[in-house]
Amino acid sequence: ELKVEQNPLFLSMQEGKNYTIYCNYSTTSDRLYWYRQDPGKSLESLFVLLSNGAVKQEGRLMASLDTKARLSTLHITAAVHDLSATYFCAVPLTSGTYKYIFGTGTRLKVLA
Amino acid sequence: DAGVIQSPRHEVTEMGQEVTLRCKPISGHDYLFWYRQTMMRGLELLIYFNNNVPIDDSGMPEDRFSAKMPNASFSTLKIQPSEPRDSAVYFCASSPPGQVFAQPQHFGDGTRLSIL
């Protein structure tokens, strides 16, 4: 059974600080997806990582994938209040499937 | 693009009633997904369709749940009879054809369902 674990589950940080969210998964996968969800809102796609060593950056967020370690990181640089949200990673259950297993989510609160 | 459209946004009903949730995917998208989100279980895939055909329904919790996609622009998720433990936010998502795994899923705003 594929397990996708994120840590931390909750993160409160000051504006301007850097931090990293981790996503570990238990079986082989060469793809991983990151989403953002604001409270009471829908999920918004952030990054699609399709191979080992993939790195994507958008604004203050940077995501990377290490398929050998079964680990993805979402790095936040100089956090701002607008980044407050819950962040999810998702991994396909098996190769070639659209059945994603979502992580538990990391609730990020950036304090002004 | 109008995005994925779900209706209703909120539904409150009594236990035992039939509930129908509706979804209109983004035009041109040929994958459609139904998810359920709860505090206890997180985000779970219930079923997904490709070209209106159900591909994987292994996440459908019980026979009380059914989903249909009669055409490329409409899908329903039905719960009959509903129970309080079905209370959750139900999301519909769609994804385009071509390089499918390189494309993220586009989520609707969800239906917040409360069963009393």
Short mmCIF file of C-alpha atoms in Angstrom, two decimals:
data_model
loop_
_atom_site.label_atom_id
_atom_site.label_comp_id
_atom_site.label_asym_id
_atom_site.label_seq_id
_atom_site.Cartn_x
_atom_site.Cartn_y
_atom_site.Cartn_z
CA GLU A 1 0.00 0.00 0.00
CA LEU A 2 1.34 3.39 -0.99
CA LYS A 3 1.76 5.82 1.86
CA VAL A 4 2.47 9.48 1.33
CA GLU A 5 3.61 11.36 4.39
CA GLN A 6 4.23 15.04 4.75
CA ASN A 7 6.01 16.85 7.47
CA PRO A 8 5.51 18.99 9.24
CA LEU A 9 1.73 18.83 9.46
CA PHE A 10 1.56 22.37 10.78
CA LEU A 11 4.02 25.15 10.25
CA SER A 12 3.91 28.63 11.64
CA MET A 13 6.63 30.90 10.43
CA GLN A 14 7.55 34.54 10.38
CA GLU A 15 7.51 36.57 7.22
CA GLY A 16 10.89 36.69 5.55
CA LYS A 17 12.01 33.30 6.82
CA ASN A 18 12.86 30.20 4.79
CA TYR A 19 11.50 26.75 5.37
CA THR A 20 11.11 23.36 3.71
CA ILE A 21 8.15 20.99 3.58
CA TYR A 22 8.92 17.33 3.03
CA CYS A 23 6.93 14.68 1.20
CA ASN A 24 7.99 11.05 1.60
CA TYR A 25 6.34 8.20 -0.26
CA SER A 26 6.67 4.49 0.21
CA THR A 27 6.79 2.96 -3.29
CA THR A 28 8.57 3.68 -6.53
CA SER A 29 7.25 6.62 -8.50
CA ASP A 30 8.78 8.91 -11.08
CA ARG A 31 6.06 11.55 -10.80
CA LEU A 32 4.87 13.82 -8.06
CA TYR A 33 2.47 16.74 -7.91
CA TRP A 34 2.18 19.66 -5.51
CA TYR A 35 -1.08 21.48 -4.83
CA ARG A 36 -2.11 24.41 -2.71
CA GLN A 37 -5.47 24.78 -0.96
CA ASP A 38 -6.72 27.95 0.70
CA PRO A 39 -9.24 27.47 3.54
CA GLY A 40 -12.64 26.52 2.18
CA LYS A 41 -11.37 26.68 -1.37
CA SER A 42 -10.40 24.39 -4.19
CA LEU A 43 -7.00 22.84 -4.91
CA GLU A 44 -4.65 24.73 -7.18
CA SER A 45 -1.84 22.99 -9.02
CA LEU A 46 1.61 24.32 -8.17
CA PHE A 47 4.14 21.93 -9.67
CA VAL A 48 4.34 18.79 -11.76
CA LEU A 49 7.59 16.87 -11.24
CA LEU A 50 8.14 14.15 -13.79
CA SER A 51 11.62 12.75 -13.28
CA ASN A 52 14.39 12.18 -10.81
CA GLY A 53 16.21 15.41 -10.10
CA ALA A 54 13.38 17.57 -11.42
CA VAL A 55 13.35 21.06 -9.97
CA LYS A 56 10.64 23.64 -10.56
CA GLN A 57 10.43 27.18 -9.23
CA GLU A 58 7.61 29.69 -9.14
CA GLY A 59 8.10 32.87 -7.19
CA ARG A 60 9.09 32.05 -3.62
CA LEU A 61 8.37 28.35 -3.99
CA MET A 62 10.74 25.71 -5.30
CA ALA A 63 9.97 22.01 -5.57
CA SER A 64 12.32 19.13 -6.19
CA LEU A 65 12.05 15.39 -6.62
CA ASP A 66 14.48 12.65 -5.62
CA THR A 67 12.95 9.39 -6.80
CA LYS A 68 15.75 7.28 -5.36
CA ALA A 69 15.11 8.66 -1.88
CA ARG A 70 11.34 8.73 -2.57
CA LEU A 71 11.34 12.30 -1.38
CA SER A 72 10.10 15.61 -2.63
CA THR A 73 10.71 18.96 -1.01
CA LEU A 74 8.84 22.22 -1.28
CA HIS A 75 11.12 25.07 -0.27
CA ILE A 76 9.76 28.44 0.74
CA THR A 77 12.05 31.42 0.42
CA ALA A 78 11.40 34.67 2.30
CA ALA A 79 7.85 33.74 3.19
CA VAL A 80 5.03 36.25 2.83
CA HIS A 81 1.56 36.18 4.34
CA ASP A 82 -0.03 35.30 0.99
CA LEU A 83 1.66 31.91 1.11
CA SER A 84 -0.50 30.88 4.07
CA ALA A 85 -2.41 27.80 2.88
CA THR A 86 -2.37 24.03 3.05
CA TYR A 87 0.07 22.32 0.72
CA PHE A 88 -0.45 18.79 -0.55
CA CYS A 89 1.79 16.45 -2.45
CA ALA A 90 0.29 13.65 -4.54
CA VAL A 91 1.86 10.49 -5.94
CA PRO A 92 0.35 8.08 -8.48
CA LEU A 93 -0.55 4.72 -6.99
CA THR A 94 1.20 2.90 -9.81
CA SER A 95 2.97 3.87 -12.98
CA GLY A 96 0.56 4.72 -15.75
CA THR A 97 -2.39 5.49 -13.49
CA TYR A 98 -4.25 8.62 -12.67
CA LYS A 99 -5.09 7.35 -9.21
CA TYR A 100 -3.17 9.72 -6.98
CA ILE A 101 -2.58 9.23 -3.30
CA PHE A 102 -2.51 12.58 -1.57
CA GLY A 103 -0.35 13.37 1.41
CA THR A 104 -1.80 14.52 4.69
CA GLY A 105 -1.17 18.13 3.86
CA THR A 106 0.99 20.77 5.55
CA ARG A 107 -0.90 23.72 6.94
CA LEU A 108 1.31 26.77 6.64
CA LYS A 109 0.68 29.99 8.48
CA VAL A 110 2.93 32.93 7.77
CA LEU A 111 2.84 35.53 10.49
CA ALA A 112 3.28 39.18 9.63
CA ASP B 1 -11.77 28.84 -19.56
CA ALA B 2 -14.65 28.68 -17.13
CA GLY B 3 -12.93 26.04 -15.03
CA VAL B 4 -14.53 22.96 -13.53
CA ILE B 5 -18.04 23.80 -12.39
CA GLN B 6 -19.70 21.97 -9.53
CA SER B 7 -23.17 22.27 -8.14
CA PRO B 8 -24.52 22.74 -5.62
CA ARG B 9 -21.83 24.50 -3.59
CA HIS B 10 -23.50 23.50 -0.34
CA GLU B 11 -26.02 20.79 0.42
CA VAL B 12 -27.64 20.05 3.72
CA THR B 13 -30.03 17.15 3.88
CA GLU B 14 -31.37 14.56 6.22
CA MET B 15 -30.12 11.06 6.60
CA GLY B 16 -31.74 8.65 4.19
CA GLN B 17 -32.30 11.21 1.45
CA GLU B 18 -30.84 10.89 -2.02
CA VAL B 19 -28.08 13.35 -2.85
CA THR B 20 -26.91 14.20 -6.35
CA LEU B 21 -23.75 16.18 -6.98
CA ARG B 22 -23.02 17.58 -10.41
CA CYS B 23 -19.91 18.44 -12.32
CA LYS B 24 -19.11 20.07 -15.62
CA PRO B 25 -15.47 19.53 -16.62
CA ILE B 26 -13.37 22.00 -18.56
CA SER B 27 -14.23 21.82 -22.23
CA GLY B 28 -11.86 19.53 -24.10
CA HIS B 29 -10.76 17.63 -21.01
CA ASP B 30 -11.36 13.92 -21.31
CA TYR B 31 -10.45 12.79 -17.80
CA LEU B 32 -12.83 13.44 -14.93
CA PHE B 33 -12.24 12.64 -11.27
CA TRP B 34 -14.40 12.61 -8.17
CA TYR B 35 -12.69 13.12 -4.79
CA ARG B 36 -13.87 13.29 -1.22
CA GLN B 37 -12.11 15.35 1.44
CA THR B 38 -12.59 14.86 5.18
CA MET B 39 -10.52 15.78 8.19
CA MET B 40 -10.12 12.15 9.17
CA ARG B 41 -9.26 10.59 5.82
CA GLY B 42 -7.87 13.52 3.87
CA LEU B 43 -8.36 13.65 0.12
CA GLU B 44 -9.45 10.37 -1.47
CA LEU B 45 -10.11 9.52 -5.08
CA LEU B 46 -13.52 7.91 -5.46
CA ILE B 47 -13.70 7.25 -9.19
CA TYR B 48 -12.33 8.53 -12.45
CA PHE B 49 -13.51 8.49 -16.05
CA ASN B 50 -11.76 8.70 -19.37
CA ASN B 51 -13.84 9.58 -22.41
CA ASN B 52 -16.98 9.09 -20.32
CA VAL B 53 -16.01 5.53 -19.35
CA PRO B 54 -15.29 4.68 -15.69
CA ILE B 55 -11.68 3.54 -15.42
CA ASP B 56 -11.21 2.99 -11.70
CA ASP B 57 -14.01 2.98 -9.16
CA SER B 58 -12.12 1.16 -6.44
CA GLY B 59 -12.37 4.19 -4.19
CA MET B 60 -16.16 4.25 -4.15
CA PRO B 61 -16.91 3.47 -0.52
CA GLU B 62 -20.13 1.49 -0.82
CA ASP B 63 -22.94 0.53 -3.12
CA ARG B 64 -24.77 3.58 -1.87
CA PHE B 65 -22.44 5.63 -4.05
CA SER B 66 -22.74 5.72 -7.82
CA ALA B 67 -21.28 7.94 -10.52
CA LYS B 68 -22.17 8.48 -14.14
CA MET B 69 -20.84 10.45 -17.04
CA PRO B 70 -23.49 10.46 -19.76
CA ASN B 71 -21.53 12.83 -21.98
CA ALA B 72 -18.25 14.70 -22.15
CA SER B 73 -19.59 17.78 -20.39
CA PHE B 74 -21.48 16.35 -17.44
CA SER B 75 -21.04 13.94 -14.56
CA THR B 76 -23.01 13.10 -11.45
CA LEU B 77 -22.14 11.52 -8.14
CA LYS B 78 -25.13 10.11 -6.33
CA ILE B 79 -25.50 8.89 -2.77
CA GLN B 80 -28.60 6.91 -1.94
CA PRO B 81 -29.43 6.59 0.88
CA SER B 82 -27.20 9.21 2.49
CA GLU B 83 -25.72 8.79 5.97
CA PRO B 84 -24.11 11.30 8.36
CA ARG B 85 -20.67 9.77 7.73
CA ASP B 86 -20.96 10.86 4.10
CA SER B 87 -20.58 14.46 5.22
CA ALA B 88 -17.53 15.83 3.46
CA VAL B 89 -16.39 18.15 0.71
CA TYR B 90 -16.69 16.48 -2.67
CA PHE B 91 -14.43 17.74 -5.42
CA CYS B 92 -14.61 17.13 -9.11
CA ALA B 93 -11.47 17.56 -11.22
CA SER B 94 -10.65 17.24 -14.89
CA SER B 95 -7.53 16.83 -16.97
CA PRO B 96 -6.78 17.29 -20.66
CA PRO B 97 -5.68 14.66 -23.17
CA GLY B 98 -2.16 14.52 -24.55
CA GLN B 99 0.91 14.06 -22.37
CA VAL B 100 -1.58 13.28 -19.68
CA PHE B 101 0.84 12.73 -16.84
CA ALA B 102 2.49 16.06 -17.47
CA GLN B 103 -0.81 17.78 -16.88
CA PRO B 104 -2.13 18.57 -13.42
CA GLN B 105 -5.70 17.94 -12.51
CA HIS B 106 -7.90 21.04 -12.42
CA PHE B 107 -10.21 21.08 -9.45
CA GLY B 108 -13.66 22.57 -9.06
CA ASP B 109 -14.70 24.58 -6.01
CA GLY B 110 -16.25 21.54 -4.36
CA THR B 111 -19.61 20.70 -2.84
CA ARG B 112 -19.79 20.88 0.93
CA LEU B 113 -22.22 18.13 1.93
CA SER B 114 -23.75 17.85 5.37
CA ILE B 115 -25.97 14.92 6.24
CA LEU B 116 -27.98 15.45 9.42
#
